[in-house]
mmCIF file of C-alpha atoms in Angstrom:
data_model
loop_
_atom_site.group_PDB
_atom_site.id
_atom_site.type_symbol
_atom_site.label_atom_id
_atom_site.label_comp_id
_atom_site.label_asym_id
_atom_site.label_seq_id
_atom_site.Cartn_x
_atom_site.Cartn_y
_atom_site.Cartn_z
ATOM 1 C CA UNK A 1 -25.725 -6.829 -16.610
ATOM 2 C CA UNK A 2 -23.948 -6.021 -13.346
ATOM 3 C CA UNK A 3 -24.484 -9.543 -12.014
ATOM 4 C CA UNK A 4 -23.084 -10.994 -15.227
ATOM 5 C CA UNK A 5 -20.008 -8.758 -15.047
ATOM 6 C CA UNK A 6 -19.283 -9.531 -11.390
ATOM 7 C CA UNK A 7 -19.990 -13.246 -11.733
ATOM 8 C CA UNK A 8 -17.417 -13.467 -14.487
ATOM 9 C CA UNK A 9 -14.605 -12.611 -12.061
ATOM 10 C CA UNK A 10 -15.832 -13.607 -8.592
ATOM 11 C CA UNK A 11 -16.891 -16.950 -7.141
ATOM 12 C CA UNK A 12 -20.047 -15.714 -5.349
ATOM 13 C CA UNK A 13 -23.434 -14.484 -6.512
ATOM 14 C CA UNK A 14 -23.797 -10.675 -6.307
ATOM 15 C CA UNK A 15 -27.528 -10.925 -5.524
ATOM 16 C CA UNK A 16 -27.064 -13.091 -2.436
ATOM 17 C CA UNK A 17 -23.971 -11.484 -0.929
ATOM 18 C CA UNK A 18 -24.165 -7.738 -1.405
ATOM 19 C CA UNK A 19 -26.361 -4.675 -1.425
ATOM 20 C CA UNK A 20 -25.862 -2.090 -4.156
ATOM 21 C CA UNK A 21 -26.829 1.560 -3.781
ATOM 22 C CA UNK A 22 -26.393 4.250 -6.422
ATOM 23 C CA UNK A 23 -24.780 7.309 -4.801
ATOM 24 C CA UNK A 24 -25.617 10.933 -5.504
ATOM 25 C CA UNK A 25 -28.650 12.682 -6.970
ATOM 26 C CA UNK A 26 -30.119 11.870 -10.351
ATOM 27 C CA UNK A 27 -28.600 14.189 -12.932
ATOM 28 C CA UNK A 28 -28.073 13.504 -16.593
ATOM 29 C CA UNK A 29 -24.585 15.043 -16.555
ATOM 30 C CA UNK A 30 -23.392 13.597 -13.233
ATOM 31 C CA UNK A 31 -21.450 10.374 -12.728
ATOM 32 C CA UNK A 32 -22.997 8.227 -9.973
ATOM 33 C CA UNK A 33 -20.828 5.395 -8.577
ATOM 34 C CA UNK A 34 -22.211 2.287 -6.942
ATOM 35 C CA UNK A 35 -21.833 1.712 -3.213
ATOM 36 C CA UNK A 36 -21.408 -1.979 -2.464
ATOM 37 C CA UNK A 37 -22.153 -3.319 1.037
ATOM 38 C CA UNK A 38 -20.928 -6.908 1.468
ATOM 39 C CA UNK A 39 -22.450 -9.403 3.891
ATOM 40 C CA UNK A 40 -19.286 -10.637 5.581
ATOM 41 C CA UNK A 41 -15.553 -10.207 5.926
ATOM 42 C CA UNK A 42 -14.959 -13.383 3.874
ATOM 43 C CA UNK A 43 -16.974 -11.992 0.970
ATOM 44 C CA UNK A 44 -15.005 -8.732 1.153
ATOM 45 C CA UNK A 45 -11.653 -10.537 1.075
ATOM 46 C CA UNK A 46 -12.834 -12.779 -1.769
ATOM 47 C CA UNK A 47 -14.031 -9.754 -3.729
ATOM 48 C CA UNK A 48 -10.748 -7.850 -3.365
ATOM 49 C CA UNK A 49 -8.591 -10.874 -4.157
ATOM 50 C CA UNK A 50 -10.710 -11.673 -7.180
ATOM 51 C CA UNK A 51 -10.512 -8.072 -8.347
ATOM 52 C CA UNK A 52 -6.706 -8.073 -8.109
ATOM 53 C CA UNK A 53 -6.315 -11.430 -9.836
ATOM 54 C CA UNK A 54 -8.699 -10.531 -12.630
ATOM 55 C CA UNK A 55 -7.089 -7.126 -13.097
ATOM 56 C CA UNK A 56 -3.636 -8.606 -13.737
ATOM 57 C CA UNK A 57 -4.589 -11.884 -15.435
ATOM 58 C CA UNK A 58 -7.642 -11.162 -17.565
ATOM 59 C CA UNK A 59 -7.266 -9.412 -20.892
ATOM 60 C CA UNK A 60 -10.982 -8.553 -20.977
ATOM 61 C CA UNK A 61 -11.136 -7.084 -17.474
ATOM 62 C CA UNK A 62 -12.695 -3.560 -17.541
ATOM 63 C CA UNK A 63 -9.710 -1.284 -16.951
ATOM 64 C CA UNK A 64 -11.881 1.560 -15.636
ATOM 65 C CA UNK A 65 -13.186 -0.452 -12.649
ATOM 66 C CA UNK A 66 -12.147 1.091 -9.337
ATOM 67 C CA UNK A 67 -12.598 0.195 -5.651
ATOM 68 C CA UNK A 68 -12.919 3.080 -3.194
ATOM 69 C CA UNK A 69 -14.145 3.094 0.401
ATOM 70 C CA UNK A 70 -16.334 5.988 1.568
ATOM 71 C CA UNK A 71 -15.613 5.987 5.314
ATOM 72 C CA UNK A 72 -14.031 9.409 5.813
ATOM 73 C CA UNK A 73 -13.110 12.651 4.064
ATOM 74 C CA UNK A 74 -9.902 11.236 2.591
ATOM 75 C CA UNK A 75 -11.759 8.404 0.927
ATOM 76 C CA UNK A 76 -14.477 10.775 -0.248
ATOM 77 C CA UNK A 77 -11.765 12.852 -1.910
ATOM 78 C CA UNK A 78 -10.323 9.708 -3.488
ATOM 79 C CA UNK A 79 -13.789 8.824 -4.748
ATOM 80 C CA UNK A 80 -14.134 12.315 -6.202
ATOM 81 C CA UNK A 81 -10.776 11.944 -7.956
ATOM 82 C CA UNK A 82 -11.957 8.618 -9.283
ATOM 83 C CA UNK A 83 -15.119 10.239 -10.605
ATOM 84 C CA UNK A 84 -13.211 13.078 -12.268
ATOM 85 C CA UNK A 85 -10.791 10.630 -13.861
ATOM 86 C CA UNK A 86 -13.598 8.536 -15.309
ATOM 87 C CA UNK A 87 -15.471 11.603 -16.543
ATOM 88 C CA UNK A 88 -12.530 12.314 -18.810
ATOM 89 C CA UNK A 89 -13.414 9.114 -20.575
ATOM 90 C CA UNK A 90 -16.324 9.938 -22.820
ATOM 91 C CA UNK A 91 -17.896 6.472 -22.637
ATOM 92 C CA UNK A 92 -20.847 6.506 -20.219
ATOM 93 C CA UNK A 93 -21.174 2.712 -20.149
ATOM 94 C CA UNK A 94 -17.577 2.387 -18.974
ATOM 95 C CA UNK A 95 -18.281 4.818 -16.147
ATOM 96 C CA UNK A 96 -21.170 2.709 -14.897
ATOM 97 C CA UNK A 97 -18.780 -0.217 -14.262
ATOM 98 C CA UNK A 98 -17.138 1.632 -11.367
ATOM 99 C CA UNK A 99 -17.763 -0.117 -8.049
ATOM 100 C CA UNK A 100 -17.388 0.959 -4.425
ATOM 101 C CA UNK A 101 -16.793 -1.694 -1.754
ATOM 102 C CA UNK A 102 -17.480 -1.023 1.918
ATOM 103 C CA UNK A 103 -17.282 -3.376 4.920
ATOM 104 C CA UNK A 104 -19.399 -2.498 7.954
ATOM 105 C CA UNK A 105 -18.770 -5.277 10.492
ATOM 106 C CA UNK A 106 -16.831 -3.239 13.064
ATOM 107 C CA UNK A 107 -13.206 -3.845 12.105
ATOM 108 C CA UNK A 108 -11.166 -1.662 9.800
ATOM 109 C CA UNK A 109 -12.578 -1.282 6.302
ATOM 110 C CA UNK A 110 -10.781 -3.124 3.547
ATOM 111 C CA UNK A 111 -10.294 -1.228 0.322
ATOM 112 C CA UNK A 112 -7.676 -0.013 -2.090
ATOM 113 C CA UNK A 113 -7.424 2.632 -4.748
ATOM 114 C CA UNK A 114 -6.507 1.469 -8.211
ATOM 115 C CA UNK A 115 -6.235 4.842 -9.893
ATOM 116 C CA UNK A 116 -3.119 6.044 -11.718
ATOM 117 C CA UNK A 117 -0.434 7.018 -9.225
ATOM 118 C CA UNK A 118 -0.309 10.583 -10.527
ATOM 119 C CA UNK A 119 -3.683 11.322 -8.869
ATOM 120 C CA UNK A 120 -2.322 10.673 -5.381
ATOM 121 C CA UNK A 121 0.752 11.495 -3.303
ATOM 122 C CA UNK A 122 2.486 8.219 -4.066
ATOM 123 C CA UNK A 123 6.002 7.945 -5.412
ATOM 124 C CA UNK A 124 6.271 7.763 -9.198
ATOM 125 C CA UNK A 125 9.580 6.731 -10.702
ATOM 126 C CA UNK A 126 10.356 8.028 -14.184
ATOM 127 C CA UNK A 127 13.662 7.050 -15.805
ATOM 128 C CA UNK A 128 14.751 8.375 -19.218
ATOM 129 C CA UNK A 129 12.863 6.530 -21.951
ATOM 130 C CA UNK A 130 11.511 3.810 -19.657
ATOM 131 C CA UNK A 131 8.738 4.526 -17.133
ATOM 132 C CA UNK A 132 8.284 2.484 -13.959
ATOM 133 C CA UNK A 133 5.517 3.122 -11.462
ATOM 134 C CA UNK A 134 6.124 2.088 -7.862
ATOM 135 C CA UNK A 135 3.115 2.116 -5.569
ATOM 136 C CA UNK A 136 4.318 2.767 -1.997
ATOM 137 C CA UNK A 137 2.449 2.557 1.305
ATOM 138 C CA UNK A 138 3.819 4.332 4.417
ATOM 139 C CA UNK A 139 2.434 4.529 7.949
ATOM 140 C CA UNK A 140 3.655 5.298 11.471
ATOM 141 C CA UNK A 141 1.998 2.497 13.444
ATOM 142 C CA UNK A 142 2.861 2.981 17.128
ATOM 143 C CA UNK A 143 2.776 -0.768 17.651
ATOM 144 C CA UNK A 144 2.350 -3.393 14.932
ATOM 145 C CA UNK A 145 1.961 -6.339 17.308
ATOM 146 C CA UNK A 146 -1.220 -4.879 18.819
ATOM 147 C CA UNK A 147 -2.643 -4.307 15.338
ATOM 148 C CA UNK A 148 -1.887 -7.683 13.750
ATOM 149 C CA UNK A 149 -5.610 -8.496 13.475
ATOM 150 C CA UNK A 150 -6.247 -5.320 11.472
ATOM 151 C CA UNK A 151 -3.162 -6.012 9.356
ATOM 152 C CA UNK A 152 -4.422 -9.510 8.557
ATOM 153 C CA UNK A 153 -7.893 -8.155 7.778
ATOM 154 C CA UNK A 154 -6.512 -5.456 5.498
ATOM 155 C CA UNK A 155 -3.779 -7.493 3.833
ATOM 156 C CA UNK A 156 -5.671 -8.028 0.546
ATOM 157 C CA UNK A 157 -5.456 -4.258 0.050
ATOM 158 C CA UNK A 158 -1.674 -4.342 0.532
ATOM 159 C CA UNK A 159 -1.233 -6.498 -2.560
ATOM 160 C CA UNK A 160 -1.801 -3.418 -4.712
ATOM 161 C CA UNK A 161 1.430 -1.895 -3.340
ATOM 162 C CA UNK A 162 5.005 -2.676 -4.417
ATOM 163 C CA UNK A 163 6.661 -1.328 -1.269
ATOM 164 C CA UNK A 164 5.294 -1.086 2.286
ATOM 165 C CA UNK A 165 7.197 1.036 4.827
ATOM 166 C CA UNK A 166 6.154 0.935 8.490
ATOM 167 C CA UNK A 167 7.779 2.825 11.379
ATOM 168 C CA UNK A 168 7.450 2.468 15.163
ATOM 169 C CA UNK A 169 6.497 -1.179 14.766
ATOM 170 C CA UNK A 170 7.472 -1.990 18.384
ATOM 171 C CA UNK A 171 8.574 -5.499 17.446
ATOM 172 C CA UNK A 172 11.317 -7.711 18.841
ATOM 173 C CA UNK A 173 13.300 -10.577 17.238
ATOM 174 C CA UNK A 174 11.092 -13.151 19.019
ATOM 175 C CA UNK A 175 8.197 -12.189 16.716
ATOM 176 C CA UNK A 176 8.707 -14.211 13.560
ATOM 177 C CA UNK A 177 8.078 -13.117 9.997
ATOM 178 C CA UNK A 178 5.236 -15.611 9.424
ATOM 179 C CA UNK A 179 3.291 -13.928 12.229
ATOM 180 C CA UNK A 180 3.153 -10.733 10.180
ATOM 181 C CA UNK A 181 1.291 -12.306 7.200
ATOM 182 C CA UNK A 182 3.266 -10.379 4.564
ATOM 183 C CA UNK A 183 2.836 -13.169 2.014
ATOM 184 C CA UNK A 184 4.404 -12.361 -1.338
ATOM 185 C CA UNK A 185 6.777 -9.782 0.186
ATOM 186 C CA UNK A 186 10.401 -9.784 1.276
ATOM 187 C CA UNK A 187 10.475 -8.297 4.778
ATOM 188 C CA UNK A 188 13.408 -6.227 6.085
ATOM 189 C CA UNK A 189 13.283 -5.332 9.797
ATOM 190 C CA UNK A 190 15.346 -3.193 12.141
ATOM 191 C CA UNK A 191 14.377 -3.512 15.793
ATOM 192 C CA UNK A 192 14.468 -1.141 18.752
ATOM 193 C CA UNK A 193 17.943 -0.086 19.804
ATOM 194 C CA UNK A 194 18.389 0.274 23.553
ATOM 195 C CA UNK A 195 21.416 2.520 22.984
ATOM 196 C CA UNK A 196 19.336 5.457 21.791
ATOM 197 C CA UNK A 197 15.947 4.713 23.375
ATOM 198 C CA UNK A 198 14.849 4.522 27.000
ATOM 199 C CA UNK A 199 11.677 2.674 26.025
ATOM 200 C CA UNK A 200 11.290 -1.087 25.746
ATOM 201 C CA UNK A 201 8.556 -0.771 23.110
ATOM 202 C CA UNK A 202 9.372 2.251 20.986
ATOM 203 C CA UNK A 203 10.777 2.436 17.486
ATOM 204 C CA UNK A 204 11.619 -0.170 14.901
ATOM 205 C CA UNK A 205 11.403 -0.206 11.099
ATOM 206 C CA UNK A 206 9.816 -2.651 8.661
ATOM 207 C CA UNK A 207 10.170 -2.480 4.877
ATOM 208 C CA UNK A 208 8.310 -5.053 2.767
ATOM 209 C CA UNK A 209 9.023 -5.320 -0.973
ATOM 210 C CA UNK A 210 7.214 -7.484 -3.527
ATOM 211 C CA UNK A 211 9.075 -10.733 -4.217
ATOM 212 C CA UNK A 212 8.913 -10.153 -7.975
ATOM 213 C CA UNK A 213 11.252 -7.156 -7.564
ATOM 214 C CA UNK A 214 15.005 -7.717 -7.418
ATOM 215 C CA UNK A 215 16.411 -6.455 -4.104
ATOM 216 C CA UNK A 216 19.808 -6.264 -2.426
ATOM 217 C CA UNK A 217 20.176 -5.578 1.291
ATOM 218 C CA UNK A 218 22.683 -2.905 2.289
ATOM 219 C CA UNK A 219 24.468 -3.736 5.576
ATOM 220 C CA UNK A 220 23.963 -0.941 8.140
ATOM 221 C CA UNK A 221 27.002 1.283 8.416
ATOM 222 C CA UNK A 222 26.285 1.897 12.093
ATOM 223 C CA UNK A 223 24.409 -0.659 14.212
ATOM 224 C CA UNK A 224 23.503 2.023 16.766
ATOM 225 C CA UNK A 225 21.194 3.761 14.288
ATOM 226 C CA UNK A 226 17.708 2.475 13.494
ATOM 227 C CA UNK A 227 17.884 2.237 9.730
ATOM 228 C CA UNK A 228 17.155 -0.031 6.789
ATOM 229 C CA UNK A 229 18.365 0.499 3.217
ATOM 230 C CA UNK A 230 17.692 -1.745 0.229
ATOM 231 C CA UNK A 231 18.745 -1.423 -3.399
ATOM 232 C CA UNK A 232 15.887 -2.124 -5.788
ATOM 233 C CA UNK A 233 16.786 -3.031 -9.381
ATOM 234 C CA UNK A 234 14.383 -2.217 -12.222
ATOM 235 C CA UNK A 235 15.710 -3.485 -15.542
ATOM 236 C CA UNK A 236 19.121 -1.803 -15.800
ATOM 237 C CA UNK A 237 18.278 0.910 -13.262
ATOM 238 C CA UNK A 238 18.525 0.928 -9.482
ATOM 239 C CA UNK A 239 16.608 2.655 -6.717
ATOM 240 C CA UNK A 240 17.748 3.140 -3.132
ATOM 241 C CA UNK A 241 14.841 2.492 -0.760
ATOM 242 C CA UNK A 242 15.513 3.407 2.850
ATOM 243 C CA UNK A 243 14.200 4.511 6.209
ATOM 244 C CA UNK A 244 16.155 6.092 9.044
ATOM 245 C CA UNK A 245 14.548 7.279 12.286
ATOM 246 C CA UNK A 246 15.497 8.787 15.613
ATOM 247 C CA UNK A 247 13.725 9.433 18.903
ATOM 248 C CA UNK A 248 13.000 12.855 20.358
ATOM 249 C CA UNK A 249 15.145 12.017 23.407
ATOM 250 C CA UNK A 250 18.240 11.366 21.279
ATOM 251 C CA UNK A 251 21.319 13.366 22.159
ATOM 252 C CA UNK A 252 23.443 15.434 19.808
ATOM 253 C CA UNK A 253 25.835 12.492 19.596
ATOM 254 C CA UNK A 254 23.113 10.244 18.184
ATOM 255 C CA UNK A 255 22.008 12.866 15.680
ATOM 256 C CA UNK A 256 25.598 13.067 14.423
ATOM 257 C CA UNK A 257 25.694 9.277 14.069
ATOM 258 C CA UNK A 258 22.459 9.389 12.087
ATOM 259 C CA UNK A 259 23.761 12.078 9.734
ATOM 260 C CA UNK A 260 27.013 10.167 9.294
ATOM 261 C CA UNK A 261 25.177 6.927 8.497
ATOM 262 C CA UNK A 262 22.918 8.657 5.979
ATOM 263 C CA UNK A 263 25.897 10.360 4.332
ATOM 264 C CA UNK A 264 27.716 7.041 3.960
ATOM 265 C CA UNK A 265 24.715 5.376 2.323
ATOM 266 C CA UNK A 266 24.245 8.262 -0.082
ATOM 267 C CA UNK A 267 27.946 8.437 -0.895
ATOM 268 C CA UNK A 268 28.653 4.768 -1.545
ATOM 269 C CA UNK A 269 25.357 3.610 -3.029
ATOM 270 C CA UNK A 270 23.883 6.489 -5.022
ATOM 271 C CA UNK A 271 26.791 6.607 -7.482
ATOM 272 C CA UNK A 272 25.140 3.699 -9.317
ATOM 273 C CA UNK A 273 21.577 4.499 -8.239
ATOM 274 C CA UNK A 274 19.423 6.846 -10.299
ATOM 275 C CA UNK A 275 16.686 7.500 -7.750
ATOM 276 C CA UNK A 276 16.305 7.730 -3.976
ATOM 277 C CA UNK A 277 13.089 6.935 -2.122
#
């Protein structure tokens, strides 16, 4: 039954490309997810892409299917949340369709969580009678250029996010957008400013937003401040998405510039914007 379900959405045979292990002890009242170990990176990428495509395109796709990696405590907690969520559904057969994918070939694991946003600390946007969920990823990288391989390996997991915000990317204008492999995203970048940093490779902001979302770039009010603000339009509502950073060596003068720049953005753009991220 499992092979038939997987084969319906993915282009490879489950028997020949993966190992399945039922986690946990045998108990009649306990939900036991499947741990899936794939044979190669290509199979992992194909699995995740197929999962995403099937989830959004197929009417018959099992909505309770979830992908969770079990590498550390955070992911174990996510898996537990997944289990608790599915237990609320009284159908045992639906629970058994939950799958766990795990890649063990040395590089960073590739996985994403497809649970409702309310279970995690992700931004949820609720506007009057219309509800919009924005799935947002944030990370302080300390150097994106040195991690491009991991970014490329993990990119299939990024497709489950609407907005990706990265700080301390340590990039320069000579690194082009196509090197960053953010396919399907509009990329907004603000590079290191020598005026408020003594380091040649410190700072920088990158905000990537799905191309299916309507965006408008807000020109920086002060070029000496590392900042990026974008207006995101959802139906007739707008959201101000922004990032503004400073370095610990910044003087009082630079902190005042930062506060002034933030005040200007809030003053002139939030009058027509219902939410601020």
